[in-house]
PDB file of C-alpha atoms and ligand atoms in Angstrom:
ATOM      1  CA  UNK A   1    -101.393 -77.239-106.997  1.00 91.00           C
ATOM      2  CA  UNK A   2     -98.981 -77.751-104.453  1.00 97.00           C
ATOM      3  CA  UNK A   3     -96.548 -81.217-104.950  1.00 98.00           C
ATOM      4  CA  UNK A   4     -94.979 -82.769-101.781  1.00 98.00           C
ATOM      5  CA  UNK A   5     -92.060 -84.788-102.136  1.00 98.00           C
ATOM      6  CA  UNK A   6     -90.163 -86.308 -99.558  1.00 98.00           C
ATOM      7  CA  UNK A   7     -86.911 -87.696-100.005  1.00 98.00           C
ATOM      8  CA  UNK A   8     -86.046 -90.618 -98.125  1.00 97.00           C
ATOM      9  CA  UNK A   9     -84.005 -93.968 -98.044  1.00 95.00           C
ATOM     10  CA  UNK A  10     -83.180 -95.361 -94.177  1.00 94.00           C
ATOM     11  CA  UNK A  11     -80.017 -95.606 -94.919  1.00 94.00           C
ATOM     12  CA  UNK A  12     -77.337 -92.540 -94.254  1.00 93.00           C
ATOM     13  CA  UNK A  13     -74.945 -91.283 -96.157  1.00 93.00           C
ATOM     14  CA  UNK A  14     -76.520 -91.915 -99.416  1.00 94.00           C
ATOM     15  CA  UNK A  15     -77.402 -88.511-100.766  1.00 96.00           C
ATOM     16  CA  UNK A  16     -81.287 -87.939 -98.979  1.00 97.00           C
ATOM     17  CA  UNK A  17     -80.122 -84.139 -98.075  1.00 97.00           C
ATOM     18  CA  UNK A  18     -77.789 -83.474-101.556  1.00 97.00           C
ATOM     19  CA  UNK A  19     -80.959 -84.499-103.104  1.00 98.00           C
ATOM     20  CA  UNK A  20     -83.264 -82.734-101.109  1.00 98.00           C
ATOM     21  CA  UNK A  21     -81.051 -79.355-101.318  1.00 97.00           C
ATOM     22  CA  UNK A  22     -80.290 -80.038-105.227  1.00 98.00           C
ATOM     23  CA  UNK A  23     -84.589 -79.775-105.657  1.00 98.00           C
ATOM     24  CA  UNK A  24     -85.529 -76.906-103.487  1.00 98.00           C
ATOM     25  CA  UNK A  25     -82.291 -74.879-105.152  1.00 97.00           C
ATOM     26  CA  UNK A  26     -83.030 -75.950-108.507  1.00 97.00           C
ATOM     27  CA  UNK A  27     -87.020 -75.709-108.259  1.00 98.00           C
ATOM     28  CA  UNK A  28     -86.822 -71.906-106.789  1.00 97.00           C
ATOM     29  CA  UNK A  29     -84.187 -71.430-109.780  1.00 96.00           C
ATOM     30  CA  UNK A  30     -86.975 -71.987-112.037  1.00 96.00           C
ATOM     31  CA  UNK A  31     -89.260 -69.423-110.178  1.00 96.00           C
ATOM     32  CA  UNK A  32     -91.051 -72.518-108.267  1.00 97.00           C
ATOM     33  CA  UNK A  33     -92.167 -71.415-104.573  1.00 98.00           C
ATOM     34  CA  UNK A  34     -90.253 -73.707-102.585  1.00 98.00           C
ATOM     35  CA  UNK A  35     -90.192 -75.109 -98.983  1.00 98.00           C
ATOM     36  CA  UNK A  36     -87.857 -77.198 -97.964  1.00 98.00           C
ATOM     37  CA  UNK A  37     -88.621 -79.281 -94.371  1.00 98.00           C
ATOM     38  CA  UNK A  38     -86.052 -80.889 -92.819  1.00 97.00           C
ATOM     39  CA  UNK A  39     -87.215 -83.784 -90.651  1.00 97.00           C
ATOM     40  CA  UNK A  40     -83.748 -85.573 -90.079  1.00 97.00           C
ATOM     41  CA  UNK A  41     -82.661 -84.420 -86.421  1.00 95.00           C
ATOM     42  CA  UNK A  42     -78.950 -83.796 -87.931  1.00 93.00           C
ATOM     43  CA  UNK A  43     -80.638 -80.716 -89.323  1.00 90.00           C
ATOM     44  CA  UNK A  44     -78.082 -81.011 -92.068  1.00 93.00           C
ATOM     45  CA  UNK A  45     -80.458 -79.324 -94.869  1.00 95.00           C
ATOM     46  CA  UNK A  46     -80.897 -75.987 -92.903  1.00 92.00           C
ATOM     47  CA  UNK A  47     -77.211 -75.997 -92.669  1.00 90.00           C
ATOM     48  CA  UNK A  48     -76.521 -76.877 -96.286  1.00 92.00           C
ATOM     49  CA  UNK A  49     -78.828 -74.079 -97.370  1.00 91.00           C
ATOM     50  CA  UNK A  50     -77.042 -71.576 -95.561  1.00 89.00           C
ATOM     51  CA  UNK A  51     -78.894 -71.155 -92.776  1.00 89.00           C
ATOM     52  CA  UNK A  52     -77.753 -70.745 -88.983  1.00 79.00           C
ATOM     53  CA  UNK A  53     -79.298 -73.594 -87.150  1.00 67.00           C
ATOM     54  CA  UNK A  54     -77.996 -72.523 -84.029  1.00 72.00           C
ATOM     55  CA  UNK A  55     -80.698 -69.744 -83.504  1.00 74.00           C
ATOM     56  CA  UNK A  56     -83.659 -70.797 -84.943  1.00 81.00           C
ATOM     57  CA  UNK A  57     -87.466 -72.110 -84.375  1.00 92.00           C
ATOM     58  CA  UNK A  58     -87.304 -75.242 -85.361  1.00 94.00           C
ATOM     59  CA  UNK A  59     -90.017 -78.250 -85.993  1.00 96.00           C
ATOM     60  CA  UNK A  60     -89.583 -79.661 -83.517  1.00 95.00           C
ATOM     61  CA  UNK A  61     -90.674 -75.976 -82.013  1.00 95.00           C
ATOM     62  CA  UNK A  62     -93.546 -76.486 -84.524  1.00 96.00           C
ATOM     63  CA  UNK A  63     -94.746 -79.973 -83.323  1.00 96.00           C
ATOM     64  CA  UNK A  64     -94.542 -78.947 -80.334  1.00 94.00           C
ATOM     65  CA  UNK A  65     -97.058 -76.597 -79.993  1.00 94.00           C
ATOM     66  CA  UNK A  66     -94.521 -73.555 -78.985  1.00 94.00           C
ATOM     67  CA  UNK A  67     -94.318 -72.006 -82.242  1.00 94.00           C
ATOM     68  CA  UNK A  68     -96.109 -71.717 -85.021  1.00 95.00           C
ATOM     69  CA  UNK A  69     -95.198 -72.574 -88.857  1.00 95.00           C
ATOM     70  CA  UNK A  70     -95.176 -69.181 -89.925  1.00 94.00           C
ATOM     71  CA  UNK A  71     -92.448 -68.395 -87.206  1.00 95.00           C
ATOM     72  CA  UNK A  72     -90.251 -70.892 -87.671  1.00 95.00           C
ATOM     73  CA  UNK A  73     -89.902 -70.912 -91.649  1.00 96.00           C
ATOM     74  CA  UNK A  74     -86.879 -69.136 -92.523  1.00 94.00           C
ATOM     75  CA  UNK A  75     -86.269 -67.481 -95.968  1.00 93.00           C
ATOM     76  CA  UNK A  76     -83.115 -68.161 -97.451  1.00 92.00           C
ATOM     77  CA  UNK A  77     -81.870 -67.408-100.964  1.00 91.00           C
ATOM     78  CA  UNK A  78     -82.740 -70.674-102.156  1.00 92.00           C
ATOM     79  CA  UNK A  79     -86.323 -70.660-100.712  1.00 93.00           C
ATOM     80  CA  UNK A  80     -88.101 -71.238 -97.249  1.00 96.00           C
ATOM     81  CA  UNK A  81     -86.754 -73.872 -95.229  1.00 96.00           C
ATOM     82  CA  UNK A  82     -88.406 -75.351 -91.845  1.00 97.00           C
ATOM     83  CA  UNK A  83     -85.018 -75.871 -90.125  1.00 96.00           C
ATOM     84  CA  UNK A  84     -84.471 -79.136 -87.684  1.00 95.00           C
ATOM     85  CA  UNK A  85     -82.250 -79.570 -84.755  1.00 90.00           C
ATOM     86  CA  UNK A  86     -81.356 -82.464 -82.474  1.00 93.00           C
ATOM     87  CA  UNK A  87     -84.307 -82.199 -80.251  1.00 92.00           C
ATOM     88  CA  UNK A  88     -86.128 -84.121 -82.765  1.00 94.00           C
ATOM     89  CA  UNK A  89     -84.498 -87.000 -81.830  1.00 94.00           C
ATOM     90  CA  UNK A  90     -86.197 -88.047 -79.113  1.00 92.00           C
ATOM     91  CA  UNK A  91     -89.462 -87.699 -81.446  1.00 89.00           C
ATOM     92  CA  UNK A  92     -90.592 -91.680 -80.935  1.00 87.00           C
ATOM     93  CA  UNK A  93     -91.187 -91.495 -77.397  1.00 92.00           C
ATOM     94  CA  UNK A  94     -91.764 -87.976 -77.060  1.00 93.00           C
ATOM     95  CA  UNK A  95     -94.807 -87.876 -79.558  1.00 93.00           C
ATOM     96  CA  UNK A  96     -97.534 -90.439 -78.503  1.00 91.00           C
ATOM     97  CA  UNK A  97    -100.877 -89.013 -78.763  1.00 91.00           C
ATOM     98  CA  UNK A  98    -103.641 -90.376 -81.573  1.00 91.00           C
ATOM     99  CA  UNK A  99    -102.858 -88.969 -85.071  1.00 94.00           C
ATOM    100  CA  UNK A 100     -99.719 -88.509 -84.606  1.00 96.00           C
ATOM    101  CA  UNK A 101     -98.885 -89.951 -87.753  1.00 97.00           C
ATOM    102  CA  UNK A 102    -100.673 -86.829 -89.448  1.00 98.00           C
ATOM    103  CA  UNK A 103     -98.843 -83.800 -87.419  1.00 97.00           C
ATOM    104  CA  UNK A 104     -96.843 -82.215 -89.985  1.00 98.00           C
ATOM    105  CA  UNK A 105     -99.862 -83.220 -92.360  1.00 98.00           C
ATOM    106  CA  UNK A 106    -101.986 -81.254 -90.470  1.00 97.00           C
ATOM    107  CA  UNK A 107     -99.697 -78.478 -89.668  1.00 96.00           C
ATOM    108  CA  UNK A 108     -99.075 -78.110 -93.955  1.00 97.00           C
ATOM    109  CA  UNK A 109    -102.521 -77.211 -94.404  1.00 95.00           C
ATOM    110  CA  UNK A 110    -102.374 -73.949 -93.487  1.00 91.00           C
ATOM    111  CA  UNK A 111     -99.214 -73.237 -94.993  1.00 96.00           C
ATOM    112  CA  UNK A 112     -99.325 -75.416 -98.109  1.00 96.00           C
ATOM    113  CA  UNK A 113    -101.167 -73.310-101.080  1.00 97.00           C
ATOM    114  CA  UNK A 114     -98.415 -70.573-100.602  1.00 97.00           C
ATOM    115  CA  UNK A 115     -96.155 -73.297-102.424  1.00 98.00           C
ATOM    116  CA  UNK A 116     -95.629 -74.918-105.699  1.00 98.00           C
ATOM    117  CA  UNK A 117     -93.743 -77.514-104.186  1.00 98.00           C
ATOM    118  CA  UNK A 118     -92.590 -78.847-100.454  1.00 98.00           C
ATOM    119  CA  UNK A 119     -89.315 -81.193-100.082  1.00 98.00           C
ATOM    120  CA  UNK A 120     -89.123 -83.360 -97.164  1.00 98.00           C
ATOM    121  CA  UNK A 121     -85.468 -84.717 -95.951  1.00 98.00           C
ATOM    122  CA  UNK A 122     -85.306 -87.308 -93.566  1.00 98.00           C
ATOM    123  CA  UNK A 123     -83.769 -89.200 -91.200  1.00 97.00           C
ATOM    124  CA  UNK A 124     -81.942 -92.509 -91.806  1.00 95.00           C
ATOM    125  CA  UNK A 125     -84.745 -94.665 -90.297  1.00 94.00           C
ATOM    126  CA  UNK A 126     -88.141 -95.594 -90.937  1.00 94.00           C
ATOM    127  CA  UNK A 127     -89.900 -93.866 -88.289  1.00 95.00           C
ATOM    128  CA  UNK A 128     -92.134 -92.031 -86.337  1.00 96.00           C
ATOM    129  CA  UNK A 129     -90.642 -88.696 -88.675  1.00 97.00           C
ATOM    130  CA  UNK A 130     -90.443 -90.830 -92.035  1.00 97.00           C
ATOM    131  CA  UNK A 131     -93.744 -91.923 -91.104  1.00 97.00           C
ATOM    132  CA  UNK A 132     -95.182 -88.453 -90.532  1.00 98.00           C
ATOM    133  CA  UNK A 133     -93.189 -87.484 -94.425  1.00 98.00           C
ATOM    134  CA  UNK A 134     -94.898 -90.051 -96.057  1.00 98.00           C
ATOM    135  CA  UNK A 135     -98.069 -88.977 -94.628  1.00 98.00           C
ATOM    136  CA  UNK A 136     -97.998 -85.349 -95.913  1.00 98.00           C
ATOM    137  CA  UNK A 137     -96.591 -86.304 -99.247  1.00 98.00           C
ATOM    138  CA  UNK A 138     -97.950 -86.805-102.733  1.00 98.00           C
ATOM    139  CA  UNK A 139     -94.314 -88.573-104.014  1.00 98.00           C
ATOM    140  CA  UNK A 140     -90.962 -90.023-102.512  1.00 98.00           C
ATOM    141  CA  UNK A 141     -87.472 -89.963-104.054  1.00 98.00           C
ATOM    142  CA  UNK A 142     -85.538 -92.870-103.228  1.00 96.00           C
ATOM    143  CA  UNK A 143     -81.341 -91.680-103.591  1.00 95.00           C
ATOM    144  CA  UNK A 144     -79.386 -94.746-103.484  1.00 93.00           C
ATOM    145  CA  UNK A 145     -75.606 -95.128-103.654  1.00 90.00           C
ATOM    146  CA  UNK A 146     -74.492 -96.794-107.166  1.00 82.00           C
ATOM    147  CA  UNK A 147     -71.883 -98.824-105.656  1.00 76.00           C
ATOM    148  CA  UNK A 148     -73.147-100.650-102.728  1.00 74.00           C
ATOM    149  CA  UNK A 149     -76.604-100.794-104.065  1.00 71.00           C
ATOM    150  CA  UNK A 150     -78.550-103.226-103.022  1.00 71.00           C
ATOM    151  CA  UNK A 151     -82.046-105.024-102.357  1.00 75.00           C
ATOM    152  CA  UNK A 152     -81.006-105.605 -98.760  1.00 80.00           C
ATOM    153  CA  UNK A 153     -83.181-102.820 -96.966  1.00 81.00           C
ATOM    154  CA  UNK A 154     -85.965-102.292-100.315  1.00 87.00           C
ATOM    155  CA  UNK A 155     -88.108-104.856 -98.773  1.00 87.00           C
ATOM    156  CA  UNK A 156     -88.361-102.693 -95.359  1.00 91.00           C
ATOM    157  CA  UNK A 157     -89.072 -99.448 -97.201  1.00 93.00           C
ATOM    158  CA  UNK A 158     -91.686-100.893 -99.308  1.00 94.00           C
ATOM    159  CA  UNK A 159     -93.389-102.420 -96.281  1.00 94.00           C
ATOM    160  CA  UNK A 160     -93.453 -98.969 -94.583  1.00 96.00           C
ATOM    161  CA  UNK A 161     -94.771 -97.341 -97.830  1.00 97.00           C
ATOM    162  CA  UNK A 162     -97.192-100.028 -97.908  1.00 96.00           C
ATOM    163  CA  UNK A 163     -98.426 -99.503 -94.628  1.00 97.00           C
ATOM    164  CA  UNK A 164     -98.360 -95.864 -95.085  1.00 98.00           C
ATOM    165  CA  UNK A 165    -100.998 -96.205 -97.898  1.00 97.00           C
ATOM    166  CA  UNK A 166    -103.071 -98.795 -96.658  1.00 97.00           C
ATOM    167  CA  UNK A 167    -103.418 -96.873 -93.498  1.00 97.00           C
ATOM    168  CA  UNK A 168    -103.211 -93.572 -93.807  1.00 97.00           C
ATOM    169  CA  UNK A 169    -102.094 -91.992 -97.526  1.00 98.00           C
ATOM    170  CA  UNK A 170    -103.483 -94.222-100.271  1.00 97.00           C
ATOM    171  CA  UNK A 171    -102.364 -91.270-102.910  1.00 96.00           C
ATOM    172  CA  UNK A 172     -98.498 -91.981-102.048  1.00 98.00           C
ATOM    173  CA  UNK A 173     -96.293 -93.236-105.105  1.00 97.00           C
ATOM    174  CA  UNK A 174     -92.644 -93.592-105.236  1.00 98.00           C
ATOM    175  CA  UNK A 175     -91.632 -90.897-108.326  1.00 98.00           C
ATOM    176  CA  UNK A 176     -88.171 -92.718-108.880  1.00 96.00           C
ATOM    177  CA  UNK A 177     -84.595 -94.362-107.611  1.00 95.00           C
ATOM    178  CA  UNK A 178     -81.914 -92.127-107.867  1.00 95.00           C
ATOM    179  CA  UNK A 179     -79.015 -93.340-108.589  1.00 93.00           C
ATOM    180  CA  UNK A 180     -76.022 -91.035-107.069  1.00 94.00           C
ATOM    181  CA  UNK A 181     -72.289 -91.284-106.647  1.00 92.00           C
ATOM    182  CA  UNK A 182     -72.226 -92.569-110.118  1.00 90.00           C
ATOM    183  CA  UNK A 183     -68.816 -93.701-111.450  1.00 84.00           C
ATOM    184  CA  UNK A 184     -69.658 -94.397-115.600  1.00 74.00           C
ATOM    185  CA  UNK A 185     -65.846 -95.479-115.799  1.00 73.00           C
ATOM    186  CA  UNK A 186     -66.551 -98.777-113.817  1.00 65.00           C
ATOM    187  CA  UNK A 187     -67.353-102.071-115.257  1.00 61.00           C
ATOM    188  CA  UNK A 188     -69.604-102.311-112.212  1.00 62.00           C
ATOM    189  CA  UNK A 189     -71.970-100.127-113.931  1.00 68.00           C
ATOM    190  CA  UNK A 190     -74.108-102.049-115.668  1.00 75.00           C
ATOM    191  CA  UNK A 191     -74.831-104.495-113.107  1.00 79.00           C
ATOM    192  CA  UNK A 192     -75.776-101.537-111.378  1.00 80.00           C
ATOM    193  CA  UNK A 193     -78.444-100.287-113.611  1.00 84.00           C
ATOM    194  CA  UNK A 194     -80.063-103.950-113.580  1.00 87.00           C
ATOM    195  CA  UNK A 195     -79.828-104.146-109.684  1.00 86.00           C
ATOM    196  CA  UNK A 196     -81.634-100.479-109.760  1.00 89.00           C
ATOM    197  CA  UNK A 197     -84.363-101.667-111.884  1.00 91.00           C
ATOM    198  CA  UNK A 198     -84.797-104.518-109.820  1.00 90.00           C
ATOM    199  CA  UNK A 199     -85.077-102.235-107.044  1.00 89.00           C
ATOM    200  CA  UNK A 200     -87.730-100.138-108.719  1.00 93.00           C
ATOM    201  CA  UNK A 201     -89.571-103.113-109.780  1.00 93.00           C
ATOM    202  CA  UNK A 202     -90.196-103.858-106.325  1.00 91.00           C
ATOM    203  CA  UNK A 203     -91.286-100.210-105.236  1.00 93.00           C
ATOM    204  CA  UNK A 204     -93.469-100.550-108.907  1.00 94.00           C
ATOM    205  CA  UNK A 205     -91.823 -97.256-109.659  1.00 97.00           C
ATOM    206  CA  UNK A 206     -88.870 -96.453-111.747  1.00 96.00           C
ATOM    207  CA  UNK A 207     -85.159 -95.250-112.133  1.00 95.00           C
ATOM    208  CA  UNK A 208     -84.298 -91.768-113.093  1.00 96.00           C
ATOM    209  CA  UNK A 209     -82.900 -91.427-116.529  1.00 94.00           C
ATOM    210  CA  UNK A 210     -80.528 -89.339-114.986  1.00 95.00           C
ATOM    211  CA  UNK A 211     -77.270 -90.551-112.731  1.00 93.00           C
ATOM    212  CA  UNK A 212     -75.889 -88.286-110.551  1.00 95.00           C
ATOM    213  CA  UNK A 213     -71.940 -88.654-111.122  1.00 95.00           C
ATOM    214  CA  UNK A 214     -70.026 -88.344-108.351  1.00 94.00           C
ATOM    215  CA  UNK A 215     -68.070 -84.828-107.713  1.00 95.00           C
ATOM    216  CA  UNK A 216     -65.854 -83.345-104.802  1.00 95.00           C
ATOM    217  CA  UNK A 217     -68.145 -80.160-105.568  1.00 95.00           C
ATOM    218  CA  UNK A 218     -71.327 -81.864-103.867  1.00 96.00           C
ATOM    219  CA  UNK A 219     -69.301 -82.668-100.648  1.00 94.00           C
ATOM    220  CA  UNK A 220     -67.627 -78.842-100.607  1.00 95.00           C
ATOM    221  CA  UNK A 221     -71.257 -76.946-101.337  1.00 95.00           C
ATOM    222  CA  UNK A 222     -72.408 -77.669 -97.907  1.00 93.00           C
ATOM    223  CA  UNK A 223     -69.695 -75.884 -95.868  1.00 92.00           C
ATOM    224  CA  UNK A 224     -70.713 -72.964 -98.242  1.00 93.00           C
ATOM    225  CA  UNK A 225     -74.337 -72.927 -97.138  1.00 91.00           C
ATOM    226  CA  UNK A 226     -74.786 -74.114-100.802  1.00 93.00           C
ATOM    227  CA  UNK A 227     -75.909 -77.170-102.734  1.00 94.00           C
ATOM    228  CA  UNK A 228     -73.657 -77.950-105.562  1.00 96.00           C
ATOM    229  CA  UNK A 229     -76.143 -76.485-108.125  1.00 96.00           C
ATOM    230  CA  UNK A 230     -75.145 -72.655-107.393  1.00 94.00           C
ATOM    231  CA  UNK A 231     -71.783 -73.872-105.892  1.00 96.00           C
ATOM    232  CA  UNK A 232     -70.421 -75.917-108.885  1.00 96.00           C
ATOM    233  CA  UNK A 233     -73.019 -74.845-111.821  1.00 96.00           C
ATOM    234  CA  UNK A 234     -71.230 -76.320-114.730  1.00 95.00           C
ATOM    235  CA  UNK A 235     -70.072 -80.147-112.756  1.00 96.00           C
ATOM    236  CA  UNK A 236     -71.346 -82.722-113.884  1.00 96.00           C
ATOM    237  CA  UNK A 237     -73.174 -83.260-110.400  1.00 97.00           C
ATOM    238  CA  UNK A 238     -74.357 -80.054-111.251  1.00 97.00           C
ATOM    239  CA  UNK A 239     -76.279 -80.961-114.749  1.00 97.00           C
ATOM    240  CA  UNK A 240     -77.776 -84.221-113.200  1.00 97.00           C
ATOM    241  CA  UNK A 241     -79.358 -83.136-110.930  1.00 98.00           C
ATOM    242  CA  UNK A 242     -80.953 -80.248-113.278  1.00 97.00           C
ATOM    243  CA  UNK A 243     -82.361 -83.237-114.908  1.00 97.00           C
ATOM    244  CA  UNK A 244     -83.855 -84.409-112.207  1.00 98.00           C
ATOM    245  CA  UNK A 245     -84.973 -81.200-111.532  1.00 98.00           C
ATOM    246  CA  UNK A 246     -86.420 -80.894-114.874  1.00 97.00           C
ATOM    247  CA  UNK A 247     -88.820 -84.220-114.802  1.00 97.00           C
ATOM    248  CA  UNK A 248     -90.106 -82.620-110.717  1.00 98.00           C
ATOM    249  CA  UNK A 249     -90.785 -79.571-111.954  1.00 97.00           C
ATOM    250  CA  UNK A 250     -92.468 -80.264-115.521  1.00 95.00           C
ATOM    251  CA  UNK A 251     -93.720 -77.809-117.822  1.00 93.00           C
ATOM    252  CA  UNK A 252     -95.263 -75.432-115.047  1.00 94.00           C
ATOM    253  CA  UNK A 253     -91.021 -74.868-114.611  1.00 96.00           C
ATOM    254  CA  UNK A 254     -89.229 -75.059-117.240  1.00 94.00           C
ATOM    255  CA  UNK A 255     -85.095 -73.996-117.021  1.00 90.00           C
ATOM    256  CA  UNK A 256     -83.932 -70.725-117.725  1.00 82.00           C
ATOM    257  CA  UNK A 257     -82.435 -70.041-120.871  1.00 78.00           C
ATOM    258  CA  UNK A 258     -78.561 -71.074-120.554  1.00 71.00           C
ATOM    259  CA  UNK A 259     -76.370 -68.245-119.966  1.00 70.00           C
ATOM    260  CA  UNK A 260     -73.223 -67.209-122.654  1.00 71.00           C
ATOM    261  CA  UNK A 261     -71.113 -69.062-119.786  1.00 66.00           C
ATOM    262  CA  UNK A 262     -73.062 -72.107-119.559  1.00 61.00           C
ATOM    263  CA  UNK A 263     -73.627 -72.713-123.191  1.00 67.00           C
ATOM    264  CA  UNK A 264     -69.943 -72.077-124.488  1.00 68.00           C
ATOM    265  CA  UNK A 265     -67.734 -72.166-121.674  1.00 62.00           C
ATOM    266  CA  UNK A 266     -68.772 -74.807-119.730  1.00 59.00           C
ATOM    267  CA  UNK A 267     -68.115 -77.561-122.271  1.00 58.00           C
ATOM    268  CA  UNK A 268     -64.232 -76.890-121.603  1.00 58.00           C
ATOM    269  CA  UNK A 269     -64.264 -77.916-118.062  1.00 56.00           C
ATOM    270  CA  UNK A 270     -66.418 -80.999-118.198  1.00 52.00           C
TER     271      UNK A 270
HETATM  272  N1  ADP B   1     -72.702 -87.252-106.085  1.00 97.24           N
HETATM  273  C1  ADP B   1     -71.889 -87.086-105.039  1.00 97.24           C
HETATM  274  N2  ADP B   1     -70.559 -86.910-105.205  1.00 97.24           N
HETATM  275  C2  ADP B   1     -69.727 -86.755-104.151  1.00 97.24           C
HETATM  276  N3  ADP B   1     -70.128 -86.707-102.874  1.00 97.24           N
HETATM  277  C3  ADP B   1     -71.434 -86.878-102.627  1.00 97.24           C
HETATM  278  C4  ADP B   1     -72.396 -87.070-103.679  1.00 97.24           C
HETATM  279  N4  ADP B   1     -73.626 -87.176-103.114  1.00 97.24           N
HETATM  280  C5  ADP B   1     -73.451 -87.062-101.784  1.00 97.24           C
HETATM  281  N5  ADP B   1     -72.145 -86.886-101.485  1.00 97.24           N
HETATM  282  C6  ADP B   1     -71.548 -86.754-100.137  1.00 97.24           C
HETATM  283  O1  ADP B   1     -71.849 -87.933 -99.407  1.00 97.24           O
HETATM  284  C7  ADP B   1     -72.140 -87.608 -98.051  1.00 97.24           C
HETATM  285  C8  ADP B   1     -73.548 -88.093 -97.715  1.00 97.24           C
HETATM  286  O2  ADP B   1     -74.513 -87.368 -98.472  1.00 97.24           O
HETATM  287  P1  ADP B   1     -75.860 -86.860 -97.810  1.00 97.24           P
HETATM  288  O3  ADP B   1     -76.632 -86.126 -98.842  1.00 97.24           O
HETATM  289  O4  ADP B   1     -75.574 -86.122 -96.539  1.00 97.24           O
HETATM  290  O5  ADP B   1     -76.544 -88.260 -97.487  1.00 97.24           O
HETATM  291  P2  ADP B   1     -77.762 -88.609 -96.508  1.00 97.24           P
HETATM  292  O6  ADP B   1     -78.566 -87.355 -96.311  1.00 97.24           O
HETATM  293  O7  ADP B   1     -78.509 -89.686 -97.215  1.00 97.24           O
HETATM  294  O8  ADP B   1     -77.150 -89.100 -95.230  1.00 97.24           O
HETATM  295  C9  ADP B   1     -71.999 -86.107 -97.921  1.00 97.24           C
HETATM  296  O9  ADP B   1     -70.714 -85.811 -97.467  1.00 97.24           O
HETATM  297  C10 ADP B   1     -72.178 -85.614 -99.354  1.00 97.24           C
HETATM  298  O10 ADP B   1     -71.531 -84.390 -99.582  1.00 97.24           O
HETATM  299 MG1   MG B   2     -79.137 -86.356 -94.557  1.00 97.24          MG
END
């Protein structure tokens, strides 16, 4: 059975694409079959998979009736990915007809059973995209930044998930916060963890078990068309997010064996 997840929190800069690259690399690791959409008109997850965004069909392509899915998914070494671009931007007033909450719902179906799993990054809003992720997906991962975490903003997101389900997806559950940029050196952190589980209390959901530390790896990966999982396999960024990657993927996907490297060598540079 195919698993949609879409990653989302309306706020920028706190990890949405990392996250979203971190799964589809680390689920097609495992042997998954992967898609990874990118909704988020920045089209930063193409890019960060190594993909030249420049050239390609695009969703917006896709939503607008000029191409079809199969045309503009692009196969990169880390899985499919339905690239973005800027275009998408004007996706509020440019998309107005009935249903148009459901258009990448409806445009999955035909594509969907070819994957074990679809990750969905979006935008930093709650919108007419988010909307349209939500929609399509089965689970949402909520990255937030450990150090200015807070409840300002929660109360929006849950109203749009609310909404979502009363009105459209009543499967939708929120699979976990996820706490990233992680310093364990701070005092601050424990206040953090309570603040998180206040958070997930409110989205009746949980935290991750898993922190993802913070790393200059996972801001270098991208300019390498990589996430930090193939760039920087032994960081710490690295191993959280394998953990995260272990509880989406389950049993069906277990890791691969460690290699030699990993299982000696690594411990010297952690
Ligand atoms: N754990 C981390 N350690 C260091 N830098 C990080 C970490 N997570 C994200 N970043 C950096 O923070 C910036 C924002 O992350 P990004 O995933 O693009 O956020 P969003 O998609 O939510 O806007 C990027 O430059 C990214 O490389
Ligand atoms: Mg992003």
């Amino acid at each position: 059975m195919t698993q949609i997840i879409t990653v989302t929190n309306q706020k920028g800069g706190v990890g949405k694409t990392t996250t979203a690259s971190a799964l589809v690399c680390g689920l097609h690791q495992r042997g998954a079959k992967v898609l990874g959409i990118d909704l988020d008109p920045q089209g930063n997850l193409g890019f960060t998979l190594g993909l030249d965004i420049g050239s390609a069909s695009t969703v917006y392509d896709v939503f607008k009736g000029n191409c079809s899915m199969e045309a503009a998914i692009a196969a990169t070494e880390y899985g499919d990915v339905l690239p973005s671009d800027i275009m998408l931007s004007a996706a509020e007033v440019e998309f107005t007809a009935p249903r148009r909450e459901f258009m990448l719902s409806d445009l999955l179906t035909g594509v969907r059973s070819r994957y074990d799993f679809i990750i969905i990054d979006t935008p930093p809003a709650l919108n007419v995209l988010t909307v349209n992720a939500y929609v399509a997906s089965d689970g949402l991962i909520v990255p937030m930044e450990a150090e200015v975490l807070s409840l300002v903003g929660v109360t929006q997101l849950q109203e749009t998930i609310e909404t979502v389900r009363d009105a459209f997806n009543p499967h939708l559950k929120v699979i976990g916060i996820l706490i990233n940029k992680f310093n364990g050196r701070l005092t601050l952190s424990k206040d953090i963890l309570e603040l998180a589980q206040e958070v997930a209390q409110q989205l009746d959901s949980q935290v991750f078990q898993a922190k993802i530390h913070r790393g200059v790896g996972v801001a270098m990966a991208p300019a390498h068309g990589q996430s930090v999982l193939t760039y920087q396999p032994d960081s710490r960024p690295a191993q959280d997010f394998q953990e995260i990657v272990d509880v989406v993927a389950g049993e069906r996907f277990p890791r691969p064996k460690p290699t030699f490297r990993q299982k000696y060598i690594s411990k010297f540079f952690n």
